[in-house]
Coordinates of C-alpha atoms in Angstrom, one line a residue:
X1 CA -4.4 7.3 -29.0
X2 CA -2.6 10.4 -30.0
X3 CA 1.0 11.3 -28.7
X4 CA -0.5 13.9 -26.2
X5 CA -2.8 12.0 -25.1
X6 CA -0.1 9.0 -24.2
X7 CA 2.1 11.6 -22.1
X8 CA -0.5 13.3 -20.5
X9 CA -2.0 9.3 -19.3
X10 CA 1.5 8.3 -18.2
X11 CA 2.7 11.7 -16.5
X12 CA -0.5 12.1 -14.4
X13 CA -0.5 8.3 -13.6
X14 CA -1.0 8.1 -9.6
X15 CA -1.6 4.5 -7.8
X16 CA -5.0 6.0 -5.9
X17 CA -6.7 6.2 -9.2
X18 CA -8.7 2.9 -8.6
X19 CA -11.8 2.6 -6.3
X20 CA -9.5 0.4 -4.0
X21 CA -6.4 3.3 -4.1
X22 CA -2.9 2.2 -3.9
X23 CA -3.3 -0.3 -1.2
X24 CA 0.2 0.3 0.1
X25 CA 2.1 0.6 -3.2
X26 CA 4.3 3.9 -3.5
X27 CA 6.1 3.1 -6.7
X28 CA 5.1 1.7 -10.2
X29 CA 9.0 -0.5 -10.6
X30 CA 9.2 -1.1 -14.7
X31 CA 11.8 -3.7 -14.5
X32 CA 14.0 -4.4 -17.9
X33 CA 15.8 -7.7 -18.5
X34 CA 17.6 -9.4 -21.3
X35 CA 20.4 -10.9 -22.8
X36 CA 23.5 -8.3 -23.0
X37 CA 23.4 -6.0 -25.5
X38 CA 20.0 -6.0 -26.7
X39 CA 18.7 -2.5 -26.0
X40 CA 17.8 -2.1 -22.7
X41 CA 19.4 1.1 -21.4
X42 CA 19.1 2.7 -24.9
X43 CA 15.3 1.8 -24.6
X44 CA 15.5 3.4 -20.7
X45 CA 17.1 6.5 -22.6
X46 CA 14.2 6.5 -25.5
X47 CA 11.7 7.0 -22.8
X48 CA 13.5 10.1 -20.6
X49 CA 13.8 11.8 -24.1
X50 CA 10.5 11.6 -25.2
X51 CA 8.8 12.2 -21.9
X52 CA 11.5 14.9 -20.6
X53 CA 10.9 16.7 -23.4
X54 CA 14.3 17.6 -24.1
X55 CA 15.4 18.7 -27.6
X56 CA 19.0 17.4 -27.0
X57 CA 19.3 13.5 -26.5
X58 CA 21.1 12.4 -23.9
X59 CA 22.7 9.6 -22.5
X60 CA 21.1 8.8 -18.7
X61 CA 21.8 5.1 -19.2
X62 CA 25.5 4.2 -20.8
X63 CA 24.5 1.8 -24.2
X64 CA 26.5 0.4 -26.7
X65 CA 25.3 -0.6 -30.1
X66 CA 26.9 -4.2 -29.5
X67 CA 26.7 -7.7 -28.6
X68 CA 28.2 -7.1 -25.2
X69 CA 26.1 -5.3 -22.3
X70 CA 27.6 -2.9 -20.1
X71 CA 25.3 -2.9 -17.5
X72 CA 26.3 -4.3 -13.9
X73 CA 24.5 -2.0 -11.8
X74 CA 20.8 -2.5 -11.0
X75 CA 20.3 1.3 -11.7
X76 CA 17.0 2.8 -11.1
X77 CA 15.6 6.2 -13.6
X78 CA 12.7 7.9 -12.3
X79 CA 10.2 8.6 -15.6
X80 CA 7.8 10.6 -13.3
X81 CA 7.7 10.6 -9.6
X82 CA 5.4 7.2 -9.6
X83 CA 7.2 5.7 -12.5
X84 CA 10.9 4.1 -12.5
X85 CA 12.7 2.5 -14.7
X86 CA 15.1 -0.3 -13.7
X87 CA 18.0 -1.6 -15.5
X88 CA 18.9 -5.0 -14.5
X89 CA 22.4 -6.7 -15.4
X90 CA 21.2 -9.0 -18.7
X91 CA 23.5 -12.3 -19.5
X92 CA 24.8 -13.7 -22.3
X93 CA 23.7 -17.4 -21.6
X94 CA 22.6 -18.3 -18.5
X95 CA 23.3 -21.6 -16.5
X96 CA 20.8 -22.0 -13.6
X97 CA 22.3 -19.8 -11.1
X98 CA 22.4 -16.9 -13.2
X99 CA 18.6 -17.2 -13.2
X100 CA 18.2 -17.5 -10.2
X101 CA 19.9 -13.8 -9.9
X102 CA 17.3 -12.4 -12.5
X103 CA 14.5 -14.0 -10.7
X104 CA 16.2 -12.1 -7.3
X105 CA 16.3 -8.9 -9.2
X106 CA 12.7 -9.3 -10.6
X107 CA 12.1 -9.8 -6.9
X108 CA 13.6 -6.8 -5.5
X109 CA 15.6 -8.9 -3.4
X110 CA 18.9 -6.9 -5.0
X111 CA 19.3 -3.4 -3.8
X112 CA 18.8 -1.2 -6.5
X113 CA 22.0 0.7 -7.0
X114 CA 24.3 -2.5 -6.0
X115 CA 26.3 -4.2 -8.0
X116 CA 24.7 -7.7 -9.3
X117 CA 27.2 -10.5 -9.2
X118 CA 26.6 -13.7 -10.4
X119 CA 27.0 -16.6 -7.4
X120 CA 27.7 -19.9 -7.7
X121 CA 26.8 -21.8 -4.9
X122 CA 23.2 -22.1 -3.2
X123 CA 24.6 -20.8 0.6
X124 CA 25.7 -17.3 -0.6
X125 CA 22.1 -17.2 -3.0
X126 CA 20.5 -17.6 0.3
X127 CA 22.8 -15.1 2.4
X128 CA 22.1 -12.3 -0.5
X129 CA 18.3 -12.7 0.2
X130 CA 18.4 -12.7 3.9
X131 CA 20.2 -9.7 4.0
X132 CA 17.4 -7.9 2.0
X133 CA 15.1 -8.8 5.6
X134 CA 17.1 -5.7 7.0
X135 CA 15.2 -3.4 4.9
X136 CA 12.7 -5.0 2.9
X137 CA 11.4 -3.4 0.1
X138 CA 7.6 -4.2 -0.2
X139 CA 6.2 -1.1 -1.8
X140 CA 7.0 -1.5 -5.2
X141 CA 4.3 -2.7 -8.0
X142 CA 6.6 -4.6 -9.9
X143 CA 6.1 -5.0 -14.2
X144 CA 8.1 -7.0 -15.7
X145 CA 9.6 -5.7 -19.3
X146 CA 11.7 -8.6 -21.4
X147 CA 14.0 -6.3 -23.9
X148 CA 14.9 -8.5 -27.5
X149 CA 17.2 -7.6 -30.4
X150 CA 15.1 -8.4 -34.0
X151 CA 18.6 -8.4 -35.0
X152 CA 19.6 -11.7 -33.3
X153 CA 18.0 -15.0 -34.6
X154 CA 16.3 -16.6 -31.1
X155 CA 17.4 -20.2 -30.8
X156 CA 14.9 -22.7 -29.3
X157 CA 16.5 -22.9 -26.3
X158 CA 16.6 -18.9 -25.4
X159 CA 12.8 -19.3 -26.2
X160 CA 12.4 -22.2 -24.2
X161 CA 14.1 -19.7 -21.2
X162 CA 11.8 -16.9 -22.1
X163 CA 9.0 -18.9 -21.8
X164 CA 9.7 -20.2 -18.3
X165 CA 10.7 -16.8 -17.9
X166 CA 7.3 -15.4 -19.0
X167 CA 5.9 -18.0 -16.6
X168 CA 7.9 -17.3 -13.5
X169 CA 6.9 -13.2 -13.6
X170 CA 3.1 -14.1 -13.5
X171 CA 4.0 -16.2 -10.1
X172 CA 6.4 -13.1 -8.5
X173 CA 4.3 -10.4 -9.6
X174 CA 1.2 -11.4 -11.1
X175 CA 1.5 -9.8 -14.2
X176 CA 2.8 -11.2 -18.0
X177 CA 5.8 -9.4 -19.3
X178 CA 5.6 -6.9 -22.1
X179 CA 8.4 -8.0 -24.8
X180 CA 9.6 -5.3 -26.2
X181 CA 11.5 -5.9 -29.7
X182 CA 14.3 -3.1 -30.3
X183 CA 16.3 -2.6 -33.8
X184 CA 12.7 -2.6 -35.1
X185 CA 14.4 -1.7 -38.8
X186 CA 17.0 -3.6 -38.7
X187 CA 15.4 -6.8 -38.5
X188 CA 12.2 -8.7 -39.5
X189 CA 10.3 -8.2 -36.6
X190 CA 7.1 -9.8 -37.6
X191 CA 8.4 -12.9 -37.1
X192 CA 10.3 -13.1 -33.9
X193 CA 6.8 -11.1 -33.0
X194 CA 5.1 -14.5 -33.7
X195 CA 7.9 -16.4 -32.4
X196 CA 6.9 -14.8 -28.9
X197 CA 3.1 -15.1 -29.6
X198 CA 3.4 -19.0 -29.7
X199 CA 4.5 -19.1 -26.3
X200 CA 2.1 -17.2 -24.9
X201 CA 3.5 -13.2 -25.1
X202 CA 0.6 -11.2 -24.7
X203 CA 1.7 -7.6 -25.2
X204 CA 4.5 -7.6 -27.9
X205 CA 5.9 -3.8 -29.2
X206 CA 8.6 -3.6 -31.7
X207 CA 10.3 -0.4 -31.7
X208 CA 13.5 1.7 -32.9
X209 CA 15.3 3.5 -29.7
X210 CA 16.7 7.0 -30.4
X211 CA 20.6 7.4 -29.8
X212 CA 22.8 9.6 -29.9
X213 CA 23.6 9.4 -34.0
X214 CA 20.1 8.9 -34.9
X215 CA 17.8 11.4 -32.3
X216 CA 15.6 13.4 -34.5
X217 CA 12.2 12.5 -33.0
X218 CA 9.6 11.1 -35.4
X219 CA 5.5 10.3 -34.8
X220 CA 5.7 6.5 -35.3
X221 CA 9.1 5.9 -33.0
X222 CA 7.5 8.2 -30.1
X223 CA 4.1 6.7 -30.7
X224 CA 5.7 2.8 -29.7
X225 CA 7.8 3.5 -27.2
X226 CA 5.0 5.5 -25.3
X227 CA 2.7 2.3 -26.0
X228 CA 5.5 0.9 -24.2
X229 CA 4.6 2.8 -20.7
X230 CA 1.0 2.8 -21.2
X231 CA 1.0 -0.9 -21.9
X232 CA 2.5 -1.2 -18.0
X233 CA 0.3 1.5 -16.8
X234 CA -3.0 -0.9 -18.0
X235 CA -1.6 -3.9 -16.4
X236 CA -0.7 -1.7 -13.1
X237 CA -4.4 -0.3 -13.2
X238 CA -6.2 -3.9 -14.0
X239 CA -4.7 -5.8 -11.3
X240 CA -5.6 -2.7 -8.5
X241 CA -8.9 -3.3 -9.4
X242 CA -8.8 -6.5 -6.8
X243 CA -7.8 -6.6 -3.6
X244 CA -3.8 -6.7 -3.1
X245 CA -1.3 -6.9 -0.3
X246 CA 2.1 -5.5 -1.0
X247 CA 3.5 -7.8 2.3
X248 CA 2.2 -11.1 1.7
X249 CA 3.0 -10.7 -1.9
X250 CA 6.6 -10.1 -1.0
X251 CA 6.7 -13.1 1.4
X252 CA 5.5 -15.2 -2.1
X253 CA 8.2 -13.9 -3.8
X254 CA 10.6 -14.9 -1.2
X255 CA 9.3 -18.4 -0.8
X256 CA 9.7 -18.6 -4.5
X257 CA 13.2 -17.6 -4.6
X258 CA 13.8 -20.2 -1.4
X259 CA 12.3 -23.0 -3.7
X260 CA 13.8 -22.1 -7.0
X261 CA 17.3 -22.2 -5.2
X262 CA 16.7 -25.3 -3.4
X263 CA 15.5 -27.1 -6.6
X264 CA 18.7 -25.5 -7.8
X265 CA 21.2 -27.5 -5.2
X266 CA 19.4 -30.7 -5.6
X267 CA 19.5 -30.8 -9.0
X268 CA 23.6 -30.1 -8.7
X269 CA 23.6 -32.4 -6.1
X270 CA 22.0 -35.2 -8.0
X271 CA 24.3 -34.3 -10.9
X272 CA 27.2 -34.5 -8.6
X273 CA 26.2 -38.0 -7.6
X274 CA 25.6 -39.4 -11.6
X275 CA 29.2 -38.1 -12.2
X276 CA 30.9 -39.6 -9.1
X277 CA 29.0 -43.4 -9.8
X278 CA 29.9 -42.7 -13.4
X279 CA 33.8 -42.6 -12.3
X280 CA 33.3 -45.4 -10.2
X281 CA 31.5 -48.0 -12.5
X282 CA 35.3 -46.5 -15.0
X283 CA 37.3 -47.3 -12.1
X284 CA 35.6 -50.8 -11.4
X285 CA 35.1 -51.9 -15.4
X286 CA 39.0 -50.4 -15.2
X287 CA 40.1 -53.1 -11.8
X288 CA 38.0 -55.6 -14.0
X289 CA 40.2 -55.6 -17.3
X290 CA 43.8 -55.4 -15.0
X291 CA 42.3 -58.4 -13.1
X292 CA 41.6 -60.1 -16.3
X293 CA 44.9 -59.1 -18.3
X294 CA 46.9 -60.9 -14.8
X295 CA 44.9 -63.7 -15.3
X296 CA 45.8 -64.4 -19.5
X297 CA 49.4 -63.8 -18.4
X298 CA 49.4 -66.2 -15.9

């Protein structure tokens, strides 16, 4: 498929396209994740300059060439009037709560636009998604995009979190996430490709962003990062091909995000317990030896 043909298939996109139309869906939601610094807003950038068709690059999304996000918005950028782009706050290593805020992101259960902070107790996880009941947001087809450097070697337990993660999207939104690989020549990304192959990745694009230093537009960096779009598009048009309901999926994703956080408090909770018997099995074996240091004195 030729570079034409890619813009012209993601521009004139439109959710009644199936036999069963959009079935209340008003938005296609391509939501980006990842660790900090990896490429997501330059990658959200990428796309409004290709499909804009601007000469001069521009910066819509602020991005850094470093190890340290700057993302801490959920900011939305419209691609076309069906398509948005979202791009969620990433993390530099996350403990479970933290997760739990990606997971309520990748649910819509964050206002787009609103700061994402990271909480660490279970009561305020569960305020945050009650107060989304006042205007729940239902409408959105939700793809998931997972945004790696080929420039950072991925450690066993990041993969081990990406896989869950991989895992976890099929359940909120019933579709696999694309991995998209960024720093496509600065690294080798064959094998972080495979890497994400052997644990199930099904759609996996490496590609080179355009920035500001380095925006002169070439066939096979336009070419990937379209594939990019179209890849969500396909997934978007596959599962509207059965019968969905925008409502009762967003009540599944809700009792998700109830369990997850639950799980959450009773594995702290149990935790909490190991370390409190732990001090007092020290404190007892502690009484023990003063009771048997009297006793050799006396």
């Amino acid at each position: 498929m030729d570079i034409r043909q890619l813009k012209d298939n993601i521009r004139n996109f439109s959710l009644d396209d199936g036999d069963l139309g959009s079935q209340g869906y008003t938005r296609v939601l391509l939501q980006l994740f990842g660790y900090t610094g990896h490429g997501k807003s330059s990658f959200i950038n990428s796309c409004k300059y290709i499909l804009e068709g601007d000469e001069n690059f521009e910066e819509h999304a602020e991005a850094r060439e470093t190890d340290h996000g700057l993302t801490m918005v959920r900011n939305a950028y419209p691609l076309t009037n069906v398509i948005t782009m979202v791009d969620n706050r990433g993390c530099s290593k996350m403990n479970d709560f933290e997760r739990a805020e990606v997971y309520a992101q990748l649910g819509n259960f964050i206002p787009i636009g609103e700061k994402v902070e990271w909480k660490d107790n279970y009561s305020a996880m569960m305020e945050a998604i009650e107060n989304t009941e006042l205007e729940p947001n239902f409408s959105d087809f939700i793809v998931p995009i997972f945004v790696y450097s080929v420039r950072q070697q991925i450690s066993a337990e990041e993969m081990q979190d990406v896989k869950t993660f991989m895992e976890n999207c099929v359940k909120m939104t019933g579709v696999f996430p694309i991995i998209v690989l960024t720093f496509k020549m600065k690294g080798d990304y064959q094998v972080i490709e495979k890497q994400f192959r052997l644990i199930g990745a099904e759609t996996v694009i490496a590609i080179e962003n355009y920035t500001t230093e380095s925006n002169i537009k070439t066939l096979e960096r336009t070419t990937d990062i379209l594939m990019v779009i179209d890849s969500a598009l396909r997934n978007v048009r596959f599962r509207l091909e059965q019968p969905r309901d925008p409502r009762r999926e967003r009540i599944e994703r809700k009792k998700f995000m109830y369990n997850y956080i639950h799980q959450i408090q009773l594995q702290h909770e149990r935790e909490k317990q190991e370390i409190e018997k732990s001090e007092r099995e020290k404190e007892g074996k502690k009484q023990e030896e003063e009771k048997k240091e009297k006793c050799t004195l006396l």
